[in-house]
Every structure is written in C-alpha cells, then in structure tokens.
mmCIF file of C-alpha atoms in Angstrom:
data_model
loop_
_atom_site.group_PDB
_atom_site.id
_atom_site.type_symbol
_atom_site.label_atom_id
_atom_site.label_comp_id
_atom_site.label_asym_id
_atom_site.label_seq_id
_atom_site.Cartn_x
_atom_site.Cartn_y
_atom_site.Cartn_z
ATOM 1 C CA SER A 1422 -16.445 24.839 47.615
ATOM 2 C CA LEU A 1423 -13.381 23.516 45.748
ATOM 3 C CA HIS A 1424 -12.422 27.033 45.178
ATOM 4 C CA ASP A 1425 -11.867 27.364 48.983
ATOM 5 C CA ALA A 1426 -9.499 24.515 49.120
ATOM 6 C CA LEU A 1427 -5.691 24.913 49.625
ATOM 7 C CA PRO A 1428 -3.808 23.105 46.787
ATOM 8 C CA ILE A 1429 -0.229 21.320 46.769
ATOM 9 C CA PHE A 1430 1.216 19.804 43.866
ATOM 10 C CA GLY A 1431 3.344 16.841 43.257
ATOM 11 C CA THR A 1432 5.067 16.290 40.028
ATOM 12 C CA GLU A 1433 8.366 15.397 38.544
ATOM 13 C CA THR A 1434 7.432 16.985 35.099
ATOM 14 C CA ILE A 1435 8.809 20.428 35.865
ATOM 15 C CA ILE A 1436 8.417 23.269 33.367
ATOM 16 C CA ASP A 1437 10.568 25.692 34.847
ATOM 17 C CA LYS A 1438 13.578 25.641 37.295
ATOM 18 C CA SER A 1439 12.207 28.507 39.278
ATOM 19 C CA LYS A 1440 8.296 28.797 38.885
ATOM 20 C CA SER A 1441 6.201 25.978 40.370
ATOM 21 C CA VAL A 1442 3.648 24.166 38.477
ATOM 22 C CA LYS A 1443 1.223 24.966 41.575
ATOM 23 C CA SER A 1444 1.365 28.714 40.619
ATOM 24 C CA VAL A 1445 0.157 27.821 37.184
ATOM 25 C CA LEU A 1446 -2.600 25.845 38.779
ATOM 26 C CA MET A 1447 -3.817 29.267 40.517
ATOM 27 C CA GLN A 1448 -5.343 30.202 37.210
ATOM 28 C CA MET A 1449 -8.329 27.920 38.223
ATOM 29 C CA PHE A 1450 -9.011 29.953 41.333
ATOM 30 C CA ALA A 1451 -8.637 33.416 39.777
ATOM 31 C CA GLU A 1452 -12.425 33.933 39.215
ATOM 32 C CA SER A 1453 -13.232 33.097 42.798
ATOM 33 C CA GLY A 1454 -10.413 35.740 43.959
ATOM 34 C CA ASN A 1455 -9.113 33.112 46.339
ATOM 35 C CA SER A 1456 -5.168 33.496 46.490
ATOM 36 C CA ASP A 1457 -4.671 32.686 49.999
ATOM 37 C CA MET A 1458 -3.525 29.238 49.263
ATOM 38 C CA GLU A 1459 -0.160 27.944 50.886
ATOM 39 C CA GLY A 1460 2.016 25.343 49.410
ATOM 40 C CA VAL A 1461 4.348 24.900 46.494
ATOM 41 C CA ASP A 1462 5.445 21.942 44.308
ATOM 42 C CA SER A 1463 6.655 18.848 45.994
ATOM 43 C CA THR A 1464 9.333 17.003 43.720
ATOM 44 C CA ASN A 1465 11.166 13.923 43.958
ATOM 45 C CA ALA A 1466 10.557 11.512 41.105
ATOM 46 C CA CYS A 1467 7.342 9.589 41.740
ATOM 47 C CA TYR A 1468 7.248 10.259 45.340
ATOM 48 C CA GLY A 1469 6.072 13.858 44.905
ATOM 49 C CA GLY A 1470 2.549 13.153 45.051
ATOM 50 C CA THR A 1471 2.754 11.310 48.445
ATOM 51 C CA ALA A 1472 4.662 14.407 49.840
ATOM 52 C CA ALA A 1473 1.775 16.500 48.784
ATOM 53 C CA LEU A 1474 -0.594 14.351 50.294
ATOM 54 C CA PHE A 1475 1.336 14.245 53.675
ATOM 55 C CA ASN A 1476 1.745 17.825 53.416
ATOM 56 C CA SER A 1477 -1.899 18.504 52.968
ATOM 57 C CA VAL A 1478 -2.705 16.053 55.964
ATOM 58 C CA ASN A 1479 -0.100 17.820 58.088
ATOM 59 C CA TRP A 1480 -1.529 21.200 57.405
ATOM 60 C CA VAL A 1481 -5.205 19.948 58.274
ATOM 61 C CA GLU A 1482 -3.772 18.607 61.591
ATOM 62 C CA SER A 1483 -1.830 21.446 62.557
ATOM 63 C CA SER A 1484 -2.416 24.789 64.546
ATOM 64 C CA ALA A 1485 -2.407 26.686 61.106
ATOM 65 C CA TRP A 1486 -5.327 24.930 59.772
ATOM 66 C CA ASP A 1487 -8.327 27.311 59.265
ATOM 67 C CA GLY A 1488 -11.108 24.999 58.396
ATOM 68 C CA ARG A 1489 -10.584 24.840 54.829
ATOM 69 C CA LEU A 1490 -9.968 21.478 52.884
ATOM 70 C CA ALA A 1491 -6.665 20.632 51.390
ATOM 71 C CA LEU A 1492 -6.120 19.597 47.730
ATOM 72 C CA ALA A 1493 -3.294 17.475 46.900
ATOM 73 C CA VAL A 1494 -2.777 17.300 43.073
ATOM 74 C CA CYS A 1495 -0.492 14.564 41.357
ATOM 75 C CA ALA A 1496 0.185 14.999 37.606
ATOM 76 C CA ASP A 1497 2.961 13.779 35.297
ATOM 77 C CA ILE A 1498 3.784 12.723 31.928
ATOM 78 C CA ALA A 1499 6.127 9.597 31.756
ATOM 79 C CA VAL A 1500 8.086 9.218 28.690
ATOM 80 C CA TYR A 1501 11.188 7.279 27.737
ATOM 81 C CA ALA A 1502 13.912 7.174 25.144
ATOM 82 C CA ALA A 1503 13.502 4.485 22.564
ATOM 83 C CA GLY A 1504 14.198 1.222 23.775
ATOM 84 C CA ALA A 1505 12.742 -1.299 26.246
ATOM 85 C CA ALA A 1506 11.109 1.043 28.771
ATOM 86 C CA ARG A 1507 9.371 3.236 26.439
ATOM 87 C CA PRO A 1508 6.080 1.101 26.260
ATOM 88 C CA SER A 1509 5.839 1.230 29.976
ATOM 89 C CA GLY A 1510 5.285 5.133 29.808
ATOM 90 C CA GLY A 1511 2.056 6.843 30.201
ATOM 91 C CA ALA A 1512 0.476 10.122 31.787
ATOM 92 C CA GLY A 1513 -2.094 10.953 34.320
ATOM 93 C CA ALA A 1514 -3.480 13.251 37.149
ATOM 94 C CA VAL A 1515 -5.180 12.660 40.395
ATOM 95 C CA ALA A 1516 -6.533 15.259 42.823
ATOM 96 C CA MET A 1517 -7.229 14.472 46.286
ATOM 97 C CA LEU A 1518 -9.540 16.450 48.855
ATOM 98 C CA VAL A 1519 -8.186 16.257 52.388
ATOM 99 C CA GLY A 1520 -10.229 17.140 55.299
ATOM 100 C CA PRO A 1521 -12.454 16.049 58.231
ATOM 101 C CA ARG A 1522 -15.075 13.133 58.166
ATOM 102 C CA ALA A 1523 -13.268 11.852 55.123
ATOM 103 C CA PRO A 1524 -14.363 8.406 53.325
ATOM 104 C CA LEU A 1525 -10.660 7.300 53.252
ATOM 105 C CA VAL A 1526 -8.850 7.702 56.616
ATOM 106 C CA LEU A 1527 -5.206 7.563 57.160
ATOM 107 C CA ASP A 1528 -3.960 5.661 60.039
ATOM 108 C CA ARG A 1529 -1.999 7.824 62.628
ATOM 109 C CA GLY A 1530 1.470 7.300 63.920
ATOM 110 C CA VAL A 1531 2.446 4.255 61.848
ATOM 111 C CA ARG A 1532 3.445 5.544 58.519
ATOM 112 C CA ALA A 1533 6.956 4.750 57.768
ATOM 113 C CA THR A 1534 9.616 6.540 55.477
ATOM 114 C CA HIS A 1535 12.985 5.649 54.159
ATOM 115 C CA MET A 1536 15.026 8.176 52.204
ATOM 116 C CA GLN A 1537 18.439 7.724 50.865
ATOM 117 C CA HIS A 1538 21.058 9.220 48.408
ATOM 118 C CA VAL A 1539 21.093 7.137 45.149
ATOM 119 C CA TYR A 1540 21.301 7.750 41.437
ATOM 120 C CA ASP A 1541 18.980 4.894 40.140
ATOM 121 C CA PHE A 1542 16.777 7.032 37.986
ATOM 122 C CA TYR A 1543 17.200 10.829 37.431
ATOM 123 C CA LYS A 1544 16.931 13.649 35.037
ATOM 124 C CA PRO A 1545 20.020 15.662 34.989
ATOM 125 C CA ASP A 1546 19.546 17.255 31.493
ATOM 126 C CA MET A 1547 17.122 19.925 31.445
ATOM 127 C CA SER A 1548 17.077 19.908 27.659
ATOM 128 C CA SER A 1549 15.406 16.460 27.638
ATOM 129 C CA GLU A 1550 12.342 14.917 28.973
ATOM 130 C CA TYR A 1551 13.902 11.463 29.250
ATOM 131 C CA PRO A 1552 15.548 10.085 32.567
ATOM 132 C CA VAL A 1553 18.942 8.441 33.077
ATOM 133 C CA VAL A 1554 18.007 4.904 34.343
ATOM 134 C CA ASP A 1555 20.143 2.224 36.015
ATOM 135 C CA ALA A 1556 17.373 -0.473 35.777
ATOM 136 C CA LYS A 1557 18.981 -3.094 37.972
ATOM 137 C CA LEU A 1558 19.813 -0.662 40.729
ATOM 138 C CA SER A 1559 16.529 0.989 40.370
ATOM 139 C CA ILE A 1560 14.730 -2.558 41.108
ATOM 140 C CA GLN A 1561 17.097 -3.048 43.981
ATOM 141 C CA CYS A 1562 16.510 0.403 45.640
ATOM 142 C CA TYR A 1563 12.661 -0.181 45.279
ATOM 143 C CA LEU A 1564 12.727 -3.504 46.848
ATOM 144 C CA SER A 1565 15.192 -2.469 49.545
ATOM 145 C CA ALA A 1566 12.985 0.584 50.470
ATOM 146 C CA LEU A 1567 9.843 -1.586 50.429
ATOM 147 C CA ASP A 1568 11.593 -4.039 53.151
ATOM 148 C CA THR A 1569 12.763 -1.080 55.363
ATOM 149 C CA CYS A 1570 9.388 0.795 55.180
ATOM 150 C CA TYR A 1571 7.375 -2.387 55.787
ATOM 151 C CA ASN A 1572 9.424 -3.494 58.801
ATOM 152 C CA LEU A 1573 9.484 0.197 60.314
ATOM 153 C CA HIS A 1574 5.832 0.160 59.786
ATOM 154 C CA LYS A 1575 5.479 -2.998 61.702
ATOM 155 C CA GLN A 1576 7.786 -1.569 64.389
ATOM 156 C CA LYS A 1577 5.739 1.592 64.800
ATOM 157 C CA ALA A 1578 2.212 -0.332 64.950
ATOM 158 C CA ALA A 1579 3.857 -2.443 67.725
ATOM 159 C CA ALA A 1580 5.008 0.460 69.615
ATOM 160 C CA LYS A 1581 1.258 1.836 69.579
ATOM 161 C CA GLY A 1582 0.051 -1.364 70.797
ATOM 162 C CA CYS A 1583 -1.560 -2.795 67.504
ATOM 163 C CA PRO A 1584 -1.572 -6.501 66.902
ATOM 164 C CA PRO A 1585 1.436 -7.676 64.832
ATOM 165 C CA VAL A 1586 1.445 -6.369 61.284
ATOM 166 C CA THR A 1587 1.354 -9.285 58.518
ATOM 167 C CA LEU A 1588 -0.161 -9.177 55.067
ATOM 168 C CA ALA A 1589 -3.234 -10.672 56.643
ATOM 169 C CA THR A 1590 -3.744 -7.153 58.435
ATOM 170 C CA PHE A 1591 -4.559 -5.677 55.259
ATOM 171 C CA ASP A 1592 -7.498 -6.400 52.804
ATOM 172 C CA ALA A 1593 -5.540 -4.737 50.012
ATOM 173 C CA VAL A 1594 -1.904 -3.653 49.445
ATOM 174 C CA LEU A 1595 -1.315 -1.324 46.694
ATOM 175 C CA PHE A 1596 2.092 -0.246 45.234
ATOM 176 C CA HIS A 1597 3.727 2.488 43.039
ATOM 177 C CA SER A 1598 3.620 0.807 39.633
ATOM 178 C CA PRO A 1599 6.418 1.392 37.239
ATOM 179 C CA TYR A 1600 5.410 -1.720 35.598
ATOM 180 C CA CYS A 1601 2.994 -4.398 36.855
ATOM 181 C CA LYS A 1602 5.298 -7.258 37.075
ATOM 182 C CA LEU A 1603 7.377 -5.535 39.712
ATOM 183 C CA VAL A 1604 4.073 -4.965 41.664
ATOM 184 C CA GLN A 1605 3.534 -8.733 41.786
ATOM 185 C CA LYS A 1606 7.205 -9.182 42.963
ATOM 186 C CA SER A 1607 6.757 -6.492 45.619
ATOM 187 C CA LEU A 1608 3.621 -8.376 47.090
ATOM 188 C CA ALA A 1609 5.851 -11.568 47.251
ATOM 189 C CA ARG A 1610 8.654 -9.523 48.927
ATOM 190 C CA LEU A 1611 6.323 -8.745 51.860
ATOM 191 C CA ALA A 1612 5.320 -12.369 52.077
ATOM 192 C CA LEU A 1613 9.150 -12.991 52.356
ATOM 193 C CA ASN A 1614 9.361 -10.444 55.053
ATOM 194 C CA ASP A 1615 6.564 -11.981 57.050
ATOM 195 C CA PHE A 1616 7.842 -15.485 56.607
ATOM 196 C CA LEU A 1617 11.317 -14.531 57.816
ATOM 197 C CA VAL A 1618 9.748 -13.367 61.261
ATOM 198 C CA SER A 1619 7.127 -15.831 61.674
ATOM 199 C CA ASP A 1620 7.064 -18.439 64.252
ATOM 200 C CA LYS A 1621 5.321 -21.022 62.049
ATOM 201 C CA ALA A 1622 8.604 -23.347 61.516
ATOM 202 C CA GLY A 1623 7.551 -26.292 59.665
ATOM 203 C CA LYS A 1624 4.158 -25.155 58.753
ATOM 204 C CA LEU A 1625 5.205 -24.235 55.207
ATOM 205 C CA PRO A 1626 7.558 -27.013 54.319
ATOM 206 C CA GLU A 1627 7.976 -25.749 50.729
ATOM 207 C CA LEU A 1628 9.610 -22.510 51.982
ATOM 208 C CA GLU A 1629 11.624 -23.802 54.934
ATOM 209 C CA LYS A 1630 14.746 -23.978 52.796
ATOM 210 C CA PHE A 1631 14.538 -20.152 52.643
ATOM 211 C CA ARG A 1632 14.444 -19.607 56.533
ATOM 212 C CA GLU A 1633 17.966 -18.166 56.593
ATOM 213 C CA THR A 1634 17.622 -15.831 53.506
ATOM 214 C CA LYS A 1635 19.141 -12.346 54.089
ATOM 215 C CA LEU A 1636 16.929 -9.624 52.735
ATOM 216 C CA GLU A 1637 19.908 -7.556 51.404
ATOM 217 C CA GLU A 1638 21.042 -10.597 49.419
ATOM 218 C CA SER A 1639 18.007 -11.700 47.809
ATOM 219 C CA TYR A 1640 16.990 -9.024 45.486
ATOM 220 C CA PHE A 1641 17.756 -10.946 42.398
ATOM 221 C CA ASP A 1642 17.439 -14.452 43.730
ATOM 222 C CA ARG A 1643 15.461 -16.310 41.180
ATOM 223 C CA ASP A 1644 14.538 -19.195 43.686
ATOM 224 C CA VAL A 1645 13.425 -16.789 46.459
ATOM 225 C CA GLU A 1646 11.317 -14.828 43.963
ATOM 226 C CA LYS A 1647 9.565 -17.651 42.408
ATOM 227 C CA ALA A 1648 8.843 -19.515 45.623
ATOM 228 C CA PHE A 1649 7.277 -16.442 47.070
ATOM 229 C CA MET A 1650 5.493 -15.399 43.992
ATOM 230 C CA THR A 1651 3.873 -18.751 43.972
ATOM 231 C CA HIS A 1652 3.151 -18.545 47.878
ATOM 232 C CA SER A 1653 1.546 -15.107 47.631
ATOM 233 C CA GLN A 1654 -0.260 -15.965 44.402
ATOM 234 C CA ALA A 1655 -3.747 -16.000 45.966
ATOM 235 C CA MET A 1656 -3.032 -13.029 47.955
ATOM 236 C CA PHE A 1657 -2.029 -11.028 44.743
ATOM 237 C CA GLU A 1658 -5.270 -11.908 43.083
ATOM 238 C CA ALA A 1659 -7.274 -10.826 45.900
ATOM 239 C CA LYS A 1660 -5.487 -8.016 47.311
ATOM 240 C CA THR A 1661 -3.356 -6.254 44.824
ATOM 241 C CA LYS A 1662 -4.346 -7.170 41.244
ATOM 242 C CA PRO A 1663 -7.841 -5.206 41.715
ATOM 243 C CA GLY A 1664 -5.594 -2.061 42.019
ATOM 244 C CA LEU A 1665 -3.719 -2.589 38.745
ATOM 245 C CA LYS A 1666 -6.473 -1.710 36.355
ATOM 246 C CA ILE A 1667 -5.404 1.682 35.502
ATOM 247 C CA ALA A 1668 -1.577 0.862 35.472
ATOM 248 C CA THR A 1669 -2.510 -1.967 33.160
ATOM 249 C CA ASN A 1670 -4.354 0.369 30.762
ATOM 250 C CA VAL A 1671 -2.397 3.495 31.014
ATOM 251 C CA GLY A 1672 1.111 2.529 32.188
ATOM 252 C CA ASN A 1673 3.460 4.397 34.576
ATOM 253 C CA MET A 1674 2.078 7.873 35.444
ATOM 254 C CA TYR A 1675 4.794 8.796 38.104
ATOM 255 C CA THR A 1676 3.343 10.688 40.915
ATOM 256 C CA PRO A 1677 -0.322 9.757 40.197
ATOM 257 C CA SER A 1678 0.650 6.066 39.843
ATOM 258 C CA LEU A 1679 -0.119 4.947 43.515
ATOM 259 C CA TYR A 1680 -3.439 6.914 43.794
ATOM 260 C CA GLY A 1681 -4.326 5.518 40.168
ATOM 261 C CA GLY A 1682 -4.126 2.216 42.014
ATOM 262 C CA LEU A 1683 -6.200 3.314 44.963
ATOM 263 C CA VAL A 1684 -8.695 4.448 42.377
ATOM 264 C CA SER A 1685 -8.700 1.175 40.508
ATOM 265 C CA TYR A 1686 -9.252 -0.674 43.906
ATOM 266 C CA MET A 1687 -12.107 1.491 44.870
ATOM 267 C CA ILE A 1688 -13.914 0.746 41.785
ATOM 268 C CA SER A 1689 -13.185 -2.872 41.764
ATOM 269 C CA GLN A 1690 -15.915 -4.175 44.085
ATOM 270 C CA PRO A 1691 -19.534 -3.088 45.123
ATOM 271 C CA LEU A 1692 -19.303 -0.287 47.867
ATOM 272 C CA GLU A 1693 -20.804 -2.375 50.502
ATOM 273 C CA GLU A 1694 -17.877 -4.793 50.187
ATOM 274 C CA LEU A 1695 -15.202 -2.199 50.372
ATOM 275 C CA ALA A 1696 -16.737 -0.409 53.337
ATOM 276 C CA GLY A 1697 -14.523 -0.849 56.437
ATOM 277 C CA ARG A 1698 -11.565 -2.304 54.720
ATOM 278 C CA THR A 1699 -7.848 -1.696 55.747
ATOM 279 C CA LEU A 1700 -5.529 -0.772 52.851
ATOM 280 C CA GLY A 1701 -1.781 -0.763 52.810
ATOM 281 C CA LEU A 1702 0.069 1.500 50.606
ATOM 282 C CA PHE A 1703 3.730 1.787 49.399
ATOM 283 C CA SER A 1704 4.914 4.937 47.542
ATOM 284 C CA TYR A 1705 8.275 5.036 46.034
ATOM 285 C CA GLY A 1706 10.215 7.731 44.096
ATOM 286 C CA SER A 1707 13.716 7.224 42.716
ATOM 287 C CA GLY A 1708 16.778 9.123 44.108
ATOM 288 C CA MET A 1709 15.206 8.029 46.655
ATOM 289 C CA ALA A 1710 12.213 8.623 48.712
ATOM 290 C CA SER A 1711 9.592 5.985 49.891
ATOM 291 C CA SER A 1712 6.866 5.500 52.557
ATOM 292 C CA PHE A 1713 4.578 2.704 53.754
ATOM 293 C CA PHE A 1714 1.296 3.825 55.148
ATOM 294 C CA SER A 1715 -2.198 2.397 55.592
ATOM 295 C CA LEU A 1716 -5.860 3.804 55.601
ATOM 296 C CA ARG A 1717 -9.189 2.752 56.409
ATOM 297 C CA VAL A 1718 -12.220 2.983 54.326
ATOM 298 C CA ALA A 1719 -15.178 4.297 56.069
ATOM 299 C CA ALA A 1720 -17.746 1.801 57.520
ATOM 300 C CA ASP A 1721 -20.643 3.882 56.560
ATOM 301 C CA PHE A 1722 -21.749 3.525 52.880
ATOM 302 C CA GLY A 1723 -25.234 4.706 52.975
ATOM 303 C CA PRO A 1724 -26.632 6.892 50.169
ATOM 304 C CA ASP A 1725 -25.752 9.934 51.931
ATOM 305 C CA SER A 1726 -22.385 9.228 53.211
ATOM 306 C CA ALA A 1727 -18.898 10.637 52.237
ATOM 307 C CA LEU A 1728 -18.039 7.128 50.963
ATOM 308 C CA ALA A 1729 -20.927 7.077 48.584
ATOM 309 C CA ALA A 1730 -20.209 10.683 47.266
ATOM 310 C CA PHE A 1731 -16.442 9.461 46.809
ATOM 311 C CA SER A 1732 -17.846 6.494 44.879
ATOM 312 C CA ARG A 1733 -19.818 8.548 42.493
ATOM 313 C CA CYS A 1734 -16.816 10.720 41.642
ATOM 314 C CA LEU A 1735 -15.348 7.454 40.195
ATOM 315 C CA ASP A 1736 -18.479 6.333 38.321
ATOM 316 C CA ASP A 1737 -16.989 7.464 34.901
ATOM 317 C CA VAL A 1738 -13.524 5.826 35.203
ATOM 318 C CA GLN A 1739 -14.239 2.880 33.178
ATOM 319 C CA ALA A 1740 -16.080 4.823 30.439
ATOM 320 C CA ARG A 1741 -13.096 7.272 30.282
ATOM 321 C CA LEU A 1742 -10.761 4.455 29.874
ATOM 322 C CA GLU A 1743 -12.795 2.948 27.263
ATOM 323 C CA GLY A 1744 -13.206 6.411 25.466
ATOM 324 C CA ARG A 1745 -9.488 6.960 24.764
ATOM 325 C CA ALA A 1746 -8.408 7.155 20.981
ATOM 326 C CA LYS A 1747 -6.379 4.087 19.935
ATOM 327 C CA VAL A 1748 -3.167 5.006 17.553
ATOM 328 C CA ALA A 1749 -0.704 2.742 15.870
ATOM 329 C CA PRO A 1750 2.829 2.551 17.663
ATOM 330 C CA GLU A 1751 4.241 4.431 14.779
ATOM 331 C CA GLN A 1752 2.066 7.393 15.604
ATOM 332 C CA PHE A 1753 3.138 7.331 19.184
ATOM 333 C CA VAL A 1754 6.857 7.173 18.113
ATOM 334 C CA ALA A 1755 6.180 10.392 15.875
ATOM 335 C CA THR A 1756 4.262 12.223 18.696
ATOM 336 C CA LEU A 1757 7.383 11.886 20.943
ATOM 337 C CA ALA A 1758 9.739 12.817 18.219
ATOM 338 C CA GLU A 1759 7.574 15.979 17.719
ATOM 339 C CA ARG A 1760 7.845 16.517 21.733
ATOM 340 C CA GLU A 1761 11.822 16.173 21.562
ATOM 341 C CA LYS A 1762 11.834 19.025 19.097
ATOM 342 C CA ALA A 1763 9.612 21.206 21.358
ATOM 343 C CA VAL A 1764 11.707 20.692 24.510
ATOM 344 C CA ASP A 1765 12.962 24.093 25.639
ATOM 345 C CA SER A 1766 11.881 25.778 22.359
ATOM 346 C CA ALA A 1767 10.409 29.394 22.217
ATOM 347 C CA PRO A 1768 8.470 30.702 20.652
ATOM 348 C CA PHE A 1769 6.514 27.438 20.014
ATOM 349 C CA HIS A 1770 3.120 26.495 18.927
ATOM 350 C CA PRO A 1771 2.022 22.905 19.374
ATOM 351 C CA VAL A 1772 0.345 20.798 16.613
ATOM 352 C CA GLY A 1773 -2.220 18.154 17.244
ATOM 353 C CA ASP A 1774 -5.871 17.238 16.944
ATOM 354 C CA LEU A 1775 -7.733 18.972 19.882
ATOM 355 C CA GLY A 1776 -10.674 16.692 19.170
ATOM 356 C CA MET A 1777 -8.946 13.690 20.638
ATOM 357 C CA LEU A 1778 -8.883 15.510 23.913
ATOM 358 C CA ALA A 1779 -11.158 14.523 26.708
ATOM 359 C CA ALA A 1780 -13.938 16.761 28.051
ATOM 360 C CA GLY A 1781 -12.485 19.605 30.007
ATOM 361 C CA THR A 1782 -8.788 19.101 29.339
ATOM 362 C CA PHE A 1783 -6.292 21.852 29.669
ATOM 363 C CA HIS A 1784 -3.921 22.076 26.858
ATOM 364 C CA LEU A 1785 -0.868 24.144 25.884
ATOM 365 C CA VAL A 1786 -1.881 27.006 23.309
ATOM 366 C CA ALA A 1787 1.703 28.490 22.809
ATOM 367 C CA ILE A 1788 4.833 29.344 24.419
ATOM 368 C CA ASP A 1789 6.024 32.768 23.671
ATOM 369 C CA ASP A 1790 9.806 34.072 23.030
ATOM 370 C CA LYS A 1791 10.145 34.572 26.727
ATOM 371 C CA HIS A 1792 9.181 30.975 27.328
ATOM 372 C CA ARG A 1793 5.768 32.159 28.989
ATOM 373 C CA ARG A 1794 3.283 29.390 28.652
ATOM 374 C CA GLU A 1795 -0.294 30.040 27.607
ATOM 375 C CA TYR A 1796 -3.075 27.311 28.243
ATOM 376 C CA ALA A 1797 -6.657 26.818 27.342
ATOM 377 C CA ARG A 1798 -9.405 24.311 28.108
ATOM 378 C CA THR A 1799 -11.490 22.115 25.511
ATOM 379 C CA ASP A 1800 -14.964 23.532 24.971
ATOM 380 C CA ARG A 1801 -16.955 20.496 25.958
ATOM 381 C CA PRO A 1802 -18.314 20.485 29.386
ATOM 382 C CA GLN A 1803 -16.514 18.628 32.376
ATOM 383 C CA GLN A 1804 -18.098 15.789 33.884
ATOM 384 C CA ASN A 1805 -18.555 14.730 37.599
ATOM 385 C CA GLY A 1806 -16.400 17.757 38.556
ATOM 386 C CA HIS A 1807 -13.241 16.426 37.105
ATOM 387 C CA LEU A 1808 -10.387 19.010 37.139
#
C-alpha cells in the first residue's frame, strides 16, 4: 500500500524557514494512521529531488530498512522575474516508489557526485520567489560539473572492472533541463569528453584540430561547441531528444526536471524496445550539487511484470499534456503579478478558477493571520493513482 511507504521530499520551493514540506505531505497519510515515516526535505536548488531519491535508495539498502517501500517526491514551481528567463519557467511534481523487484534498477557503486560552493543561482530574498541568476556562470558551472561527474563515473566503472564507459555504453542519456538547448549542448559536451580520451587518432579527421582542447577553457568556445553538436547530432536524436517531451511542453520544473525526462523517455517507444536498456542520467542543482548515475530498465516486459505496471502508470501522460488550458501571455504575466503580491502575505485568500485544475489537484485554500496554510483537493476523481 502507498500509505505504508516512507516519503522523502525534494524541493527548492520552500514555504517555511523551519517547517518541512514533507510534514505538510503527511496529511495524505493521516487517515491510515501511519506516522512512522523518516525523512524531511532535501533542498539544494534543482538537485533536491535526486538527493531524496538517493536517500530513499540508501534507506532501502540499509540495516534500518523494515521492508516498506520508500517514496521520493520532487515538486517545484519555477518562476522568474520579467525578462529573458521567464518563458523557460514551469512547474511539476514527480513521485518515485523505491523498493525491491523494481522496473528501473540503479547501478551500484558507480554514481558520481561533484559539489562545490558557488553563487550561480540562488534565492537569498525570502520575500520574493525569484532567484538571483548569473547566467554565464550558471552555464559554466553546469558544464564543468557535467565534465567532473562523467569522468568520475568512468573511473568508478573502471575500478569495478566494467568495460570503458563512453556514450556508446548508454541507450539513452538524460539531463536536468533548465532549457532544451543546454541539454543538446550537454550531450555534445560528453562527446567531447569521450573524444579527448579516445585512441582513435585520425579516425575523425573533422575533429582532430580539437585534440588538445582543455575542458576548463572550452565552456564558451563556439568552434568546439558547434563541431561536437554536429558530431553528436544523431546520438542526440536517438538517445536524448526522446527525453525532452515534458521539458519542451512544460518548461523547467526544478527538482522534477530530470525525472520528467525519464518519464518522457519511458513513453517514447514500445515497452518491448525499452526493456533491458541502460540509461545515463545527470542531475544538477545550482550552488552547486550534481551527480551522474546510471540505471537499467528491467528485461521482463510481460503483462504481469513490474515494468508493465510501471508503464501503465504513465498511460495518461500525453492526455494530461493535451488537457492543459491554453492562456495568453498577458494572463500569465497577470498571474505572476498576483503571486508577487501574495508572497509572505497573511492572512491571504487566493483567487483563481478551480475549474482549470487537473483532476485530484491539491490547492491552497487560505493562509491565516499566523501564516498557517490550509489545502484542499479538487472534487473530481484522481486518475491512475496519481498523487
């Protein structure tokens, strides 16, 4: 039962400087009487969801595990001040059950992490939802973290006696997606990493002039970028673009972004073609925290398999995308203006058309004069067990 799962929450959209969002989520388990649930919020920009997932896996593999499933929840609202970044914003939530006999299996002993102190994107003003962003530094940090994590992943795989890791190792490579063009550049970046350590001198004559490229000096080298985007174009179309469906339609979701990519990839092809594949994933959160890890799709895709059950949970993704309400940009701007007024307001009663909300959506009802929040759920029945 889902009510017997242990949830951990990853988000950067905090609503209180002390009380965790996970504690609010506990309302969903009140009816079952289950309060024996370890874990509180994991917060570091867009990486919080990955931290929640890793914490969940660590618990299941630990001596503390009591046989229950873990539940990693990633949820955020990504909004930006007026300017070039605003159209890239989005919102979303992804919940992942973690336990034995899983349809997606994380590879052990090879996940690689890089963390560093930097101010590339951060939210120092608690009275505003908008971040402070150094765009150029943020891109450099993302790409440098990708270089470091990918090469550390290679080293860890080699230490375990695995064949050398290259892009050919993976049937798909998925990335945290602030915007889709950066994802395409990121796959090209991994192709550059592979090229610089390959022993195929002369076999790619169009790239040989880049043989002495230094990674730390090439983040904004247009010639390098263009050459390796061209070189990796076919790989991008096959291995990465199928994971961009939700990012393309929804925008940046912060912590759920990478896992929206995983959902996108898992609905991109028939189940029998996905079974047994190996996926590489890169998670990044500004400030910064990042990891490169891999997973395998279960080989059994029979009608009673865990993979088939997982696939059925995703049956309505396309319908949900198509069922969204389309509004004019002016209405979006007006909505964000209302949100600006509401930040840190108490008492507060939100305004808006509940009829536009999807089935089973939780929504804010009111904030009282002590900043205590009340939530409710739309009357329409939930579908496919979605939270």
